[in-house]
Every structure is written in C-alpha cells, then in structure tokens.
XYZ file of C-alpha atoms in Angstrom:
739
model
C -7.694 6.549 11.305
C -6.117 9.096 8.988
C -2.867 10.441 10.318
C -1.532 13.901 9.471
C 0.736 13.881 6.410
C 4.348 13.301 7.407
C 6.128 16.563 8.137
C 8.694 17.491 5.502
C 11.982 16.532 7.056
C 15.547 15.863 5.870
C 15.101 12.157 6.603
C 12.547 11.889 3.771
C 15.131 13.036 1.220
C 15.766 10.463 -1.540
C 19.245 8.906 -1.321
C 20.032 9.686 -4.957
C 20.090 13.407 -4.212
C 22.675 12.847 -1.459
C 24.826 9.891 -2.571
C 24.567 9.995 -6.358
C 22.402 7.813 -8.604
C 24.701 4.756 -8.943
C 25.101 4.079 -5.195
C 21.445 4.944 -4.536
C 20.324 2.429 -7.196
C 22.334 -0.410 -5.620
C 21.006 0.501 -2.156
C 17.410 0.523 -3.386
C 17.680 -2.745 -5.351
C 19.776 -4.818 -2.972
C 19.017 -3.436 0.485
C 15.568 -1.833 0.042
C 16.902 1.567 1.192
C 15.373 4.603 -0.557
C 15.617 7.639 1.751
C 18.120 9.181 4.153
C 15.945 7.880 7.014
C 16.057 4.302 5.613
C 19.849 4.436 5.564
C 20.080 5.842 9.095
C 17.914 2.930 10.258
C 20.166 0.377 8.516
C 22.041 -0.504 11.686
C 25.422 -2.255 11.962
C 25.119 -6.004 12.540
C 28.200 -6.046 14.770
C 31.361 -4.038 15.488
C 35.037 -4.830 15.015
C 37.336 -3.523 17.664
C 40.413 -1.836 16.232
C 42.701 -3.877 18.449
C 40.862 -7.153 18.184
C 40.657 -8.844 14.805
C 38.012 -11.182 13.417
C 38.873 -14.811 13.908
C 39.981 -16.053 10.529
C 39.831 -19.528 12.023
C 36.013 -19.355 12.167
C 35.203 -18.140 8.659
C 31.990 -19.633 7.240
C 32.124 -21.198 3.752
C 30.354 -19.523 0.829
C 29.421 -16.476 2.871
C 30.182 -12.859 2.210
C 32.539 -11.792 5.008
C 34.339 -8.668 6.181
C 37.607 -9.200 8.070
C 40.199 -6.878 9.552
C 43.700 -8.346 9.287
C 47.371 -7.706 8.638
C 49.351 -8.701 5.526
C 51.918 -11.383 6.412
C 53.425 -11.777 2.942
C 52.677 -11.140 -0.740
C 54.067 -13.047 -3.732
C 53.647 -12.400 -7.446
C 53.726 -15.522 -9.670
C 53.791 -15.679 -13.460
C 52.243 -18.570 -15.332
C 51.265 -19.614 -18.844
C 47.587 -19.889 -19.749
C 45.382 -19.889 -22.858
C 45.052 -16.112 -22.524
C 48.761 -15.554 -21.828
C 50.546 -18.394 -23.625
C 54.088 -16.997 -23.262
C 54.106 -17.229 -19.474
C 52.878 -13.669 -19.068
C 49.888 -14.523 -16.844
C 50.175 -12.984 -13.373
C 48.758 -14.137 -10.042
C 49.249 -12.265 -6.785
C 48.939 -14.366 -3.612
C 48.656 -12.426 -0.373
C 48.544 -14.130 3.030
C 46.802 -12.233 5.825
C 46.703 -13.087 9.513
C 44.839 -12.034 12.621
C 46.543 -14.202 15.216
C 43.819 -16.874 15.155
C 44.467 -18.111 11.634
C 45.714 -17.285 8.173
C 43.782 -16.655 4.973
C 44.958 -16.467 1.390
C 43.853 -13.703 -0.986
C 44.318 -14.124 -4.751
C 44.267 -11.524 -7.526
C 44.702 -12.305 -11.246
C 45.577 -10.525 -14.495
C 45.342 -6.753 -14.623
C 43.780 -6.861 -11.137
C 47.189 -7.537 -9.526
C 48.823 -4.117 -10.022
C 47.051 -1.995 -7.394
C 47.117 -4.590 -4.559
C 50.750 -5.469 -5.415
C 51.698 -1.840 -4.700
C 49.413 -1.403 -1.667
C 49.272 -4.725 0.201
C 52.819 -4.787 1.562
C 53.721 -6.954 4.578
C 52.672 -5.255 7.805
C 49.807 -3.299 6.168
C 46.451 -3.505 7.981
C 43.196 -3.355 6.054
C 39.585 -4.413 5.951
C 38.923 -7.113 3.337
C 35.546 -8.242 2.009
C 34.678 -11.107 -0.285
C 33.154 -14.560 -0.525
C 34.985 -17.384 1.252
C 35.844 -20.278 -1.079
C 38.180 -23.277 -0.949
C 41.141 -23.879 -3.297
C 43.570 -26.773 -2.792
C 41.829 -27.493 0.534
C 42.670 -23.983 1.822
C 40.264 -21.142 2.488
C 40.700 -18.152 0.233
C 39.119 -14.882 -0.910
C 39.408 -14.299 -4.659
C 39.655 -10.628 -5.726
C 38.412 -9.261 -2.396
C 37.557 -5.580 -2.103
C 39.720 -3.903 0.534
C 40.109 -0.654 2.452
C 43.512 0.213 3.958
C 43.493 1.265 7.613
C 46.301 3.812 7.588
C 46.712 6.156 10.514
C 48.142 8.971 8.405
C 45.488 9.750 5.793
C 43.210 12.440 7.223
C 40.183 11.095 5.356
C 40.591 7.513 6.588
C 41.103 8.596 10.172
C 37.967 10.751 9.873
C 35.948 7.935 8.281
C 36.968 5.299 10.776
C 36.948 7.620 13.779
C 36.165 5.876 17.027
C 37.606 2.668 18.339
C 34.806 0.483 16.972
C 34.373 -0.274 13.274
C 30.699 -0.870 12.397
C 30.107 -3.926 10.168
C 26.853 -3.486 8.208
C 24.575 -6.108 6.664
C 26.092 -5.954 3.164
C 25.760 -7.565 -0.254
C 28.246 -8.600 -2.918
C 27.385 -5.367 -4.750
C 28.050 -3.116 -1.773
C 30.675 -3.846 0.867
C 30.166 -2.948 4.514
C 32.637 -0.045 4.521
C 31.027 1.554 1.464
C 27.735 1.480 3.349
C 29.656 2.909 6.319
C 30.940 5.811 4.202
C 27.433 6.499 2.881
C 26.123 6.525 6.476
C 28.851 9.026 7.451
C 27.636 11.280 4.608
C 24.032 11.358 5.864
C 24.768 11.175 9.611
C 24.500 14.977 10.150
C 20.793 14.675 9.143
C 20.223 12.521 12.245
C 20.083 15.758 14.259
C 16.804 16.561 12.477
C 15.162 13.182 13.243
C 11.685 13.598 14.765
C 11.439 11.656 18.004
C 8.470 9.242 18.110
C 8.653 8.679 21.892
C 6.757 11.083 24.179
C 9.218 13.081 26.337
C 7.694 11.788 29.571
C 8.187 8.156 28.509
C 11.772 8.780 27.428
C 12.676 10.636 30.605
C 10.914 8.094 32.828
C 12.944 5.234 31.351
C 16.242 7.077 31.038
C 16.431 6.632 27.252
C 18.677 8.802 25.054
C 17.102 10.999 22.339
C 16.653 9.591 18.819
C 19.384 11.788 17.202
C 21.812 10.692 19.931
C 20.850 7.019 19.493
C 21.442 7.180 15.717
C 24.806 8.842 16.245
C 25.857 6.285 18.858
C 24.801 3.221 16.870
C 26.708 4.345 13.737
C 29.730 5.984 15.417
C 30.150 4.479 18.870
C 33.239 5.330 20.899
C 32.599 2.703 23.567
C 30.523 -0.434 24.040
C 28.323 1.567 26.407
C 27.391 3.823 23.451
C 26.163 0.784 21.518
C 24.157 -0.466 24.506
C 22.509 2.978 24.982
C 21.631 3.201 21.300
C 20.195 -0.326 21.082
C 18.129 0.091 24.265
C 16.617 3.258 22.816
C 16.002 1.881 19.276
C 14.366 -1.284 20.645
C 11.884 0.921 22.482
C 11.113 2.807 19.266
C 10.261 -0.377 17.405
C 8.239 -1.910 20.218
C 6.350 1.283 21.041
C 5.466 2.398 17.497
C 4.203 -1.094 16.648
C 2.185 -1.346 19.868
C 0.651 2.110 19.267
C -0.422 0.980 15.773
C -2.058 -2.113 17.298
C -3.597 -0.161 20.192
C -5.140 2.282 17.706
C -6.569 -0.583 15.692
C -8.033 -2.063 18.900
C -9.365 1.354 19.938
C -10.999 1.960 16.534
C -12.559 -1.522 16.610
C -13.931 -0.875 20.102
C -15.704 2.272 18.830
C -17.631 0.237 16.241
C -21.197 -0.762 17.099
C -22.170 -4.441 17.163
C -25.333 -6.361 17.955
C -25.020 -8.074 21.363
C -25.708 -11.816 20.925
C -26.954 -13.631 24.012
C -28.057 -17.275 23.710
C -31.579 -18.080 24.881
C -31.671 -20.403 27.911
C -33.768 -23.014 26.114
C -32.534 -22.634 22.551
C -30.141 -24.340 20.186
C -27.053 -24.088 22.424
C -28.848 -25.610 25.412
C -30.198 -28.445 23.219
C -26.684 -29.087 21.887
C -25.079 -29.071 25.353
C -27.681 -31.552 26.616
C -26.591 -34.064 23.999
C -22.840 -33.835 24.562
C -21.625 -37.306 25.612
C -18.884 -35.752 27.807
C -18.377 -32.728 30.025
C -16.317 -29.759 28.885
C -12.820 -29.415 30.348
C -12.231 -26.572 32.817
C -10.260 -24.797 30.105
C -13.116 -25.074 27.604
C -15.579 -23.725 30.178
C -13.315 -20.785 31.075
C -12.629 -19.831 27.443
C -16.322 -20.229 26.505
C -17.232 -17.810 29.290
C -14.713 -15.230 27.976
C -16.229 -15.587 24.503
C -19.872 -15.403 25.656
C -19.075 -12.304 27.763
C -17.594 -10.650 24.659
C -20.548 -11.654 22.474
C -22.958 -10.001 24.914
C -21.362 -6.527 24.512
C -22.395 -3.857 22.016
C -18.980 -3.559 20.349
C -17.390 -6.339 18.282
C -15.438 -9.134 19.958
C -11.878 -9.539 18.613
C -10.467 -12.647 20.212
C -7.620 -15.024 19.399
C -8.207 -18.592 20.583
C -4.922 -20.467 20.917
C -5.191 -24.128 21.590
C -2.895 -27.089 21.449
C -3.624 -29.529 18.658
C -6.637 -31.536 19.835
C -7.537 -29.327 22.803
C -11.117 -28.998 21.561
C -11.020 -25.558 19.898
C -13.577 -26.573 17.271
C -16.094 -27.467 19.968
C -15.591 -24.093 21.704
C -16.012 -22.283 18.361
C -19.135 -24.302 17.493
C -20.765 -23.395 20.825
C -20.046 -19.711 20.107
C -21.647 -20.090 16.652
C -24.717 -21.789 18.142
C -25.072 -18.980 20.712
C -25.155 -16.414 17.877
C -27.697 -18.446 15.861
C -29.794 -18.667 19.034
C -29.758 -14.872 19.212
C -31.092 -14.573 15.651
C -27.764 -14.093 13.823
C -25.651 -16.162 11.442
C -22.129 -17.483 11.910
C -19.467 -18.070 9.254
C -16.386 -20.243 9.654
C -13.498 -19.547 7.292
C -11.000 -22.375 6.650
C -7.725 -22.080 4.703
C -8.239 -25.083 2.378
C -11.115 -26.987 0.782
C -10.104 -30.232 2.500
C -10.317 -28.454 5.838
C -13.618 -26.726 5.056
C -15.173 -30.089 4.101
C -13.660 -31.684 7.184
C -15.107 -28.963 9.476
C -18.487 -29.207 7.758
C -18.535 -32.958 8.277
C -17.498 -32.812 11.950
C -19.898 -29.942 12.772
C -22.891 -31.695 11.197
C -21.925 -34.947 12.961
C -21.609 -33.187 16.345
C -24.964 -31.447 15.860
C -26.884 -34.411 14.486
C -30.536 -33.510 13.803
C -29.872 -29.987 15.164
C -28.138 -29.336 11.809
C -31.258 -30.272 9.809
C -33.234 -27.070 10.071
C -36.154 -26.941 7.651
C -35.796 -30.642 6.809
C -37.850 -33.660 7.716
C -36.499 -35.126 10.919
C -34.873 -31.836 11.944
C -34.986 -31.126 15.687
C -37.129 -28.349 17.181
C -34.386 -25.678 17.460
C -32.472 -26.911 14.385
C -30.730 -24.671 11.884
C -29.182 -25.403 8.513
C -25.382 -25.821 8.158
C -24.126 -25.150 4.623
C -20.753 -25.599 2.917
C -19.428 -23.036 0.420
C -16.194 -23.657 -1.527
C -14.847 -22.538 -4.882
C -15.187 -25.929 -6.559
C -18.854 -26.643 -5.726
C -21.254 -27.384 -8.568
C -23.436 -24.491 -9.751
C -26.722 -25.846 -8.378
C -25.316 -26.614 -4.902
C -23.608 -23.225 -4.808
C -26.779 -21.385 -5.834
C -28.762 -23.176 -3.099
C -26.094 -22.365 -0.468
C -26.063 -18.664 -1.460
C -29.870 -18.591 -1.285
C -29.887 -20.197 2.192
C -27.429 -17.534 3.406
C -29.332 -14.603 1.928
C -32.681 -15.716 3.388
C -31.242 -16.636 6.785
C -32.374 -20.258 6.377
C -28.753 -21.327 7.041
C -27.553 -20.270 10.498
C -24.034 -21.603 9.974
C -21.844 -21.537 6.861
C -18.441 -23.165 6.596
C -16.224 -22.317 3.644
C -12.946 -21.223 2.136
C -12.067 -17.696 0.993
C -14.945 -18.174 -1.501
C -17.006 -16.700 1.380
C -15.290 -13.339 0.873
C -16.498 -12.943 -2.726
C -18.847 -10.104 -3.612
C -21.716 -12.393 -4.557
C -22.045 -13.808 -1.045
C -24.814 -11.991 0.886
C -25.792 -12.759 4.482
C -29.171 -12.220 6.087
C -27.586 -11.125 9.399
C -23.926 -12.058 9.904
C -23.202 -12.012 13.658
C -19.947 -13.968 14.095
C -16.919 -14.778 11.938
C -14.657 -17.644 13.030
C -11.299 -17.785 11.216
C -9.408 -21.070 11.438
C -5.604 -21.043 11.280
C -5.163 -17.276 11.271
C -1.624 -17.248 9.908
C -3.023 -18.105 6.482
C -5.297 -15.079 6.338
C -4.196 -11.478 6.191
C -5.819 -8.668 8.142
C -7.437 -7.405 4.926
C -9.186 -10.753 4.326
C -10.543 -10.676 7.866
C -11.846 -7.171 7.209
C -13.442 -8.143 3.879
C -15.515 -10.850 5.558
C -16.413 -8.574 8.459
C -17.730 -6.085 5.906
C -20.488 -8.579 5.040
C -22.431 -7.806 8.222
C -25.045 -5.021 8.489
C -23.039 -4.023 11.532
C -19.515 -5.317 12.182
C -19.814 -8.963 13.291
C -17.930 -10.439 16.246
C -14.618 -12.104 15.346
C -12.996 -15.245 16.751
C -9.626 -16.297 15.337
C -8.397 -19.839 16.081
C -4.837 -21.081 15.792
C -3.348 -24.457 16.641
C 0.168 -23.077 16.250
C 1.076 -22.190 19.820
C 2.487 -18.682 19.858
C 4.791 -17.416 22.610
C 3.193 -14.560 24.539
C 5.444 -11.871 23.078
C 4.828 -12.999 19.510
C 1.088 -12.923 20.176
C 1.494 -9.354 21.468
C 3.556 -8.408 18.417
C 1.579 -10.150 15.693
C -1.956 -10.387 17.033
C -1.786 -7.346 19.283
C -5.141 -6.129 17.984
C -6.843 -9.228 19.451
C -7.572 -10.320 23.027
C -6.103 -13.777 23.703
C -7.625 -16.948 25.179
C -5.531 -20.089 25.648
C -6.763 -23.703 25.808
C -3.940 -25.711 27.291
C -5.635 -28.861 28.614
C -6.322 -31.903 26.496
C -9.864 -33.331 26.779
C -10.284 -36.493 28.860
C -9.742 -39.669 26.889
C -7.073 -38.174 24.604
C -3.981 -40.339 24.520
C -0.350 -39.319 24.856
C 1.763 -39.435 21.679
C 5.194 -41.074 21.778
C 7.658 -39.506 19.304
C 10.973 -40.969 18.114
C 13.630 -39.953 15.591
C 14.450 -42.713 13.059
C 18.026 -42.160 11.743
C 17.528 -43.853 8.360
C 21.114 -43.385 7.121
C 23.009 -44.400 10.319
C 20.631 -47.219 11.283
C 18.636 -48.569 8.305
C 17.199 -51.372 10.499
C 15.354 -48.666 12.500
C 13.442 -47.725 9.325
C 12.570 -51.374 8.666
C 11.282 -51.551 12.262
C 9.173 -48.412 11.648
C 7.301 -50.159 8.816
C 6.827 -53.227 11.065
C 5.243 -50.937 13.685
C 2.824 -49.643 11.029
C 1.838 -53.247 10.159
C 1.369 -54.047 13.889
C -0.967 -51.059 14.361
C -2.994 -52.010 11.269
C -3.212 -55.591 12.556
C -4.820 -54.174 15.744
C -7.462 -52.496 13.570
C -5.837 -49.024 13.514
C -4.626 -46.819 10.633
C -1.506 -44.862 9.721
C -0.369 -41.668 7.984
C 2.870 -41.396 6.009
C 3.791 -37.760 5.275
C 6.226 -36.642 2.520
C 7.476 -33.155 1.621
C 6.752 -33.410 -2.116
C 3.989 -34.674 -4.445
C 6.211 -36.160 -7.160
C 4.270 -35.436 -10.351
C 5.775 -33.647 -13.379
C 4.956 -30.114 -12.186
C 6.794 -30.870 -9.005
C 10.246 -30.822 -10.610
C 13.081 -32.137 -8.399
C 15.530 -29.772 -10.165
C 13.534 -26.822 -8.850
C 13.161 -28.430 -5.455
C 16.937 -28.801 -5.321
C 17.529 -25.076 -5.685
C 15.943 -24.195 -2.378
C 18.216 -26.305 -0.213
C 19.425 -25.046 3.113
C 23.191 -24.907 3.450
C 23.183 -27.928 5.732
C 21.470 -30.007 3.036
C 24.055 -29.156 0.389
C 25.898 -32.418 0.898
C 22.660 -34.260 0.377
C 21.845 -33.775 -3.290
C 18.790 -36.025 -3.344
C 15.462 -34.248 -3.895
C 12.908 -34.532 -1.065
C 10.897 -37.767 -0.977
C 7.610 -37.641 -2.875
C 4.151 -39.001 -2.044
C 3.650 -40.809 -5.367
C 7.061 -42.570 -5.257
C 6.861 -43.522 -1.580
C 3.301 -44.900 -1.946
C 4.458 -47.045 -4.881
C 7.459 -48.407 -2.922
C 5.357 -49.159 0.165
C 2.650 -50.987 -1.826
C 5.237 -53.246 -3.439
C 7.546 -53.526 -0.417
C 7.262 -53.179 3.369
C 3.467 -52.548 3.414
C 2.541 -55.059 0.704
C -0.976 -56.371 1.177
C -2.275 -53.271 3.017
C -4.554 -50.727 1.311
C -2.414 -47.652 0.667
C -3.950 -44.460 -0.788
C -2.488 -41.028 -1.611
C -3.714 -37.503 -0.843
C -2.163 -34.229 -2.041
C -3.095 -30.665 -2.896
C -3.236 -31.036 -6.675
C -5.963 -33.695 -6.685
C -9.498 -32.723 -7.713
C -11.566 -31.616 -4.667
C -14.054 -34.479 -5.138
C -11.234 -37.024 -5.298
C -9.637 -35.567 -2.165
C -12.933 -35.729 -0.354
C -13.524 -39.326 -1.439
C -10.048 -40.370 -0.215
C -10.642 -38.651 3.151
C -14.066 -40.287 3.514
C -12.618 -43.762 2.861
C -9.815 -43.137 5.364
C -12.251 -41.768 7.976
C -14.511 -44.799 7.454
C -11.574 -47.165 8.052
C -11.524 -48.572 4.491
C -7.911 -47.433 3.930
C -5.065 -48.742 6.105
C -2.375 -46.203 5.217
C -2.711 -42.670 3.834
C 0.427 -41.302 2.132
C -0.018 -37.522 2.035
C 1.606 -34.112 1.836
C 0.991 -31.533 4.561
C -2.620 -31.086 3.351
C -3.452 -33.125 6.458
C -1.573 -30.668 8.700
C -4.615 -29.024 10.244
C -8.097 -30.104 11.177
C -8.130 -33.666 9.838
C -9.740 -35.780 12.536
C -9.582 -39.581 12.329
C -9.516 -40.975 15.903
C -8.656 -44.477 14.651
C -5.315 -43.308 13.149
C -2.630 -44.104 15.711
C 0.703 -43.906 13.911
C 2.355 -41.286 11.700
C 5.643 -41.714 9.831
C 7.101 -38.385 8.607
C 9.635 -38.948 5.811
C 12.507 -36.435 5.444
C 11.245 -34.880 8.684
C 14.212 -32.476 8.693
C 12.597 -30.667 5.737
C 9.684 -29.460 7.887
C 9.634 -26.672 10.471
C 9.279 -27.393 14.190
C 5.725 -26.085 14.512
C 4.707 -27.890 11.313
C 5.957 -31.199 12.730
C 4.031 -30.503 15.938
C 0.884 -29.783 13.918
C 1.264 -32.971 11.891
C 1.889 -35.100 14.970
C -1.406 -33.812 16.419
C -3.284 -35.857 13.799
C -2.622 -39.119 15.712
C -3.562 -40.156 19.252
C -6.988 -38.533 18.823
C -8.825 -41.591 20.132
C -8.415 -43.812 23.168
C -5.395 -45.757 21.794
C -1.924 -44.214 22.300
C -0.378 -42.365 19.351
C 3.060 -42.891 17.806
C 4.974 -40.402 15.636
C 8.182 -41.478 13.854
C 10.436 -38.730 12.446
C 12.542 -40.266 9.663
C 15.721 -38.402 8.663
C 19.011 -39.074 6.907
C 20.717 -36.048 8.466
C 23.841 -36.796 10.552
C 23.626 -36.958 14.345
C 25.508 -33.674 14.911
C 23.535 -31.525 12.424
C 21.255 -28.681 13.487
C 18.406 -30.454 11.663
C 18.739 -33.549 13.866
C 18.848 -31.418 17.028
C 15.603 -29.787 15.891
C 14.002 -33.230 15.461
C 15.285 -34.356 18.875
C 13.609 -31.272 20.384
C 10.269 -32.168 18.762
C 10.569 -35.782 19.940
C 11.375 -34.700 23.502
C 8.263 -32.607 24.292
C 4.562 -32.407 23.460
C 4.345 -28.837 24.760
C 3.616 -26.677 21.722
C 4.475 -23.440 23.528
C 7.908 -24.811 24.442
C 8.428 -25.914 20.814
C 7.353 -22.558 19.426
C 10.049 -20.935 21.562
C 12.661 -23.379 20.238
C 11.379 -22.726 16.725
C 11.769 -18.994 17.172
C 15.250 -19.301 18.637
C 16.406 -21.502 15.761
C 14.873 -19.646 12.845
C 15.086 -16.001 11.944
C 12.199 -14.244 13.641
C 11.075 -12.825 10.328
C 9.999 -16.307 9.246
C 7.829 -16.835 12.282
C 6.399 -13.337 12.236
C 6.072 -13.526 8.476
C 3.644 -16.420 8.877
C 1.269 -13.882 10.292
C 1.269 -12.162 6.889
C 1.781 -8.817 8.347
C 4.265 -6.390 6.876
C 4.627 -4.170 9.923
C 6.356 -6.933 11.786
C 9.096 -7.094 9.162
C 10.207 -3.661 10.342
C 11.749 -5.176 13.482
C 15.464 -4.501 13.136
C 16.855 -4.493 16.665
C 13.909 -5.868 18.630
C 14.066 -9.622 19.308
C 10.654 -10.921 20.279
C 11.912 -13.646 22.599
C 14.751 -11.779 24.328
C 12.924 -8.477 24.619
C 9.768 -9.834 26.230
C 9.817 -7.190 28.975
C 10.210 -4.254 26.593
C 7.309 -5.475 24.434
C 5.025 -5.959 27.436
C 5.896 -2.520 28.864
C 5.557 -0.846 25.452
C 2.125 -2.413 25.100
C 0.995 -0.948 28.442
C 2.399 2.493 27.593
C 0.785 2.414 24.142
C -2.628 1.419 25.519
C -2.531 4.189 28.116
C -1.475 6.768 25.524
C -4.164 5.785 22.983
C -6.864 5.704 25.680
C -6.021 9.271 26.754
C -5.249 10.699 23.286
C -6.466 8.495 20.400
C -5.545 11.129 17.792
C -1.981 11.490 19.193
C -2.367 15.251 19.051
C 0.891 16.571 20.500
C 3.137 13.874 18.972
C 4.076 14.662 15.346
C 7.147 12.388 15.518
C 5.038 9.399 16.548
C 2.522 10.094 13.791
C 5.308 10.222 11.199
C 6.744 6.916 12.453
C 3.261 5.329 12.332
C 2.766 6.537 8.779
C 6.024 4.906 7.757
C 5.143 1.653 9.537
C 1.618 1.419 8.108
C 2.821 2.272 4.605
C 5.244 -0.598 4.825
C 2.477 -2.890 6.064
C 0.171 -1.930 3.178
C 2.984 -2.311 0.683
C 3.837 -5.772 1.987
C 0.205 -6.797 1.831
C -0.127 -5.628 -1.787
C 3.060 -7.463 -2.738
C 1.578 -10.659 -1.300
C -1.422 -10.047 -3.548
C-alpha cells in the first residue's frame, strides 16, 4: 500500500524557517505544530465579533481565557513591602467591562509602566490570562494584551474582518500571537493541494481547500465560517474513510482458506447438547459469520453485543466451525483473569468435546489449551507443543499468543475480545501466524454508536447482537447519594445482606487498590475540576474490604481481587467466588469484562462518579446473569447538581448501552472515546464531530468505497495521496508512542 512520496509543497516547510526559531519551538512543544501546513490546520475554536464582547460574567475559574473589553478605569497604588520597604512598591489596578460584567486586571512592580501609559479609560483591547480570585473578586494578574486601535495600519491589517478568531492557545502563546503567525503563513494556503476529487467537490457544492483555509482564518461573515467548516469536515471524513477503505480493499485481496463446518462434526455435536435455543439475533449473526468463513478471502468482522447478549457463545460456534474444517482457532483476551475465565467457560460449555486425545473425550473432541505469560514452564511447553502439532484446535490466551515462539499448525480464525485494548498492529501480528491470513472476528461489549464504528473500526464489517438471551433478568440501578443521605448507604449494605441471606452473592467495586504503590498523593493529582472541592483520595479495595468485614457486612465472607495480585491467587479467588464459597467480592475493575457468576445478583460501585459511563455499564453487566433479578447501586458523594451526578442518573435510567454510549460521547471529549480504540488517525479529527456529523461520515464512507473500488491506487489524485501520507504517518507515530 505504498503511496507516492508527498509532493514538495510550501505547506511542508518547517515553521522555524518562516516564523523564527523561538516561536516555532513553542508551537512544536506546546501545540504539536511543526510545519506551515500544521499551522494552517490549527483552526480557531470560536470567533469574537468586533461589536459583541465576551461575557465577563461567565468567565470560568482557573482557565486561560481571551476577552475583548474596554478599560473603565485605571488606578496606580503605592505600597510598602519587603522588596520596597519605603512605600515604593507599585500596583496598577485596571477595571475592564464588556456590558455583562466587570473584571479587574492587576500589574505589579516594573510591569506597571507600559500598561499605565497604554490602558487609559475608553481603550479597547484583547486581554489574555488565567482567571483567579482575589478578595472574592475575579481577576487576571499580569495579563498579556493587544490594543485594538483603529488608526495603526498594522493592527487594522492584522485584525481585518469583522470577526476575531480565537485559537486554542496555551499560557506560553496567546491566541492573538497564534493569529499573527497564521497571518504570516496564510498566503501559502493558495498552494494547498486539494485532497477531494473535483467531481465530489462540485457535486456537493464545497469550496476549494485554499478558499476554505482563507475563510476559516480570516472570515468576513458568519457564512464564510460555515462554508469553511462544511468543507474541512468533508476533508477529515473523506481522507479517513479512504484510508479505511484501502485497508479493507487490501485485506479483501488477500487469500484465505474457506472454512466450512462438516454437517456431522464438532459444531453439530456441540449444538445438539445446548440446553437452550439460540436467540434470533445469535442465529442471524452466526449466519453472517459462517458466510464470511466460507469465502476465500479473510473475514474481518466486528461483533458488537450488549453485556450478556451471548457473544462468547457465537464466537465459540465460529471457532468450532473452523476446527471442524481442519483449522485452529485462537482467542485473544486483554487480561489473564479474562483468559482464564474464557478458558473455564469454554471448556464447561463443551464438556467432553474439549477432551480431544484424552480418555473420556467425545468422538469429535478437540483439545482446548490456555496460554498466558505467567504459566509454569512445563504447562507452557505442553501448550506450545499442542499448538504446533495441531493437537489443540482451540487456544485461549493473552498477548503471550503474539510472541515469536508461538507456532500454529494451521491457524484459521483469530477472535479478539474487547478490541479497544488491542491496537491494529497487535491484530496484524497474530494474523501473521497463519500460513495464509486467518479470518478475524473482533468482539466488543462496549456498544459503539454507528458513526464511531464507521470512524474507528471502518476496516471491519459490523454485526450487532442486541437481544438478551431468554432467562436473563433485568437489572435495577439506583444512585446512592452517600453525602446527602447517609441512611441510603446503610440501606445499601442491608440489601447486600438480604441477597446473601437468599443464597446469592455480591460485588463491591472500588476505583483504587490501596497498597503502598497506589499512592493517594499521586491519585489526587489527576482530579477533574469538579472534584477539586473533594480532596479525599478515591476509595480503595483493601480499606473498604477491611471496613466491611468489621462493620456492615460482619459475619459474611469477604474477599478481595485486584490487578496486582499473583495470577494464581487471582484465579483461586475467582474460583471460590464462582463456586459460591465467598459471599462478597471487593474488587477493582479487573472484573469489568467477561467475569461470569450467575449467582451474583447485587453490585455496589463505590465512588461511582470516578468511572466513565461505558465502564459503569460494563461493570453493571456482571450481575443479573442468572434467573434472579440484578441490582446495581451507584454510590457517590457528589452534589445533586454536579455533572458527575447527572452522568450517574443517566446510567441508572437506562440499560441500553447504545443510548449510554451516545451520552458518554456527548459528555466527554470525543478524543477520549476514539482514543480507546488506540488508533492515532482518529486523533486528527479537528472539526469533525462524530455524533453531530453522522450524515457526512456515512456519505464520505460511500464515496470513499466507490473511489477505492474504481481506482485503488488513487492514480489521478496527488492531493489525496499527500493527505493520506500525513494521516498514516500520524497513526504510525501515535502507535509507536503507545509502545
């Protein structure tokens, strides 16, 4: 898939040759901008209208802001201080107004002279600084400022146009300095190579790329901004979709061995023993998968399923079909706990069909082996041998499966569980183990809105399982406001005791482990702004377990599970819990995916506001897996009106994961959600919003597929090839940084 080298163009020029080394260094270090093209694609976040000022009344605390306002008055005070004991200290206080509110600016010491001369009452200027509070009043200390005079030729030229662009800035580089730098390089925009084919641009009435860059940085009207954004959104959507379409196209050219199950083989024997019938959804998705497996190019399918919708069963049937056809299947899990869990549930579901080559094994049986990094040498050697000889039809493991030493006899199918924890490169490394590229099935229990799936997993076909199997119980979810209503928390522990008295079990989930390495001082540094008032470190598994054993759950068997325990100890704890020997399991999010204990009916999530929406949904899916109804209690000390509480109310109000993933995306920056997919290209979305711009993404996908089908090498489109190069470089770079 080699693309032609990028054409030499002015946009590839390094910034230091245009702006000077000092400015270029700050831009590279603080904003990640290295070339003229990078700077031209650093778009304004919003625009100030000359006549309409920012509302000083709405300034956010502790944020770096840019305001346009008028000086109301300026006063110079002298005072005595340790540095100026004879009353020679100077402080300039300037009050600015914009009609909605007033804001104080302060300058000290030698810094007072220039503003004292320039900031006279009636002067208008742009001010930038960090909002702080002094004597219960908002202020900016030593703000940078730029006078907006109508007479200076240079200023008029620089701020030409009625709209002042406000750029994403940093303390080291104010918005208007970025604006001036953009003005310097803006003439180069005329040379920008257009990535969109002319026919597409004309058909959709989009302006050219040079015109879009000019209009987004120097708009004269709001219509200019709208034109520019419409065009630049198309660029981002289309270039990304072409990259994905090319990956799909290249994959489709690869040869693969068709795998068709035999009518009286392992799959048929397994189906005969199932104590229930498959849901309609499972049957439909299985058919899509079996159709793909029967073709002579590799399947690339994403299987999305709600927590507990029976994805594992669908994946197991696909693996059995491949074993039937003489191949081997590998299932890759993100953690050891999960790999062991899958191994246990697969061997239980298969019974004597998993005892190939052993006494008591059924007629069509195969061997199912486990391969993880912490296995003993002898067990590992035996597992590797079983894979190399083909004795083992199914292997379940962690990324240890990707290592060089692992050889397969004939790898036919790779199943990846929880895709967002594996990068594209890891998928490719495992696929490289087959004599010919194996088929690939990726499973995720994190429901992904359609547009995100098209943006992140656009190289995969998608199947969705949205029905729960018969016999699965609904889960009731409630928020427990521990600070406002402490008696609600006491009632929560009573509910746990009631469930245990009925013979059921409970999970208690905490955000932190609580051992020495898990230092609360460090944990405190990462607080969100809304948690600032709440200085307490997140609750920890070890502390909470101790308190519960001696307090509200006294007399019950309470065990702990977390990621830093030895694998054997983790496994032993999980076995005891699965067997019903433990009443309450206090754990971190290691239980988030795949843990299946149908007898567990209640989950209490401590400090629930510290988890993301989709994570809470995942965790909740661990209860209500049997015939008894499930209960999930979200404990939080956040106040009723906070954004965190609203997020918890949303989780409590619906069990629809797709609905929640939309809420999640609307509440968080998209980069976080897309970033979970470990894919650098998606971080290049600057103006495209995956939820709002659903139509553009869907149309861009169709256009990209049609273009790649008719011209996979993109022959007449040098601009598109250059844009793809830039995108894929960024993706590779991001991947390498993640290591």
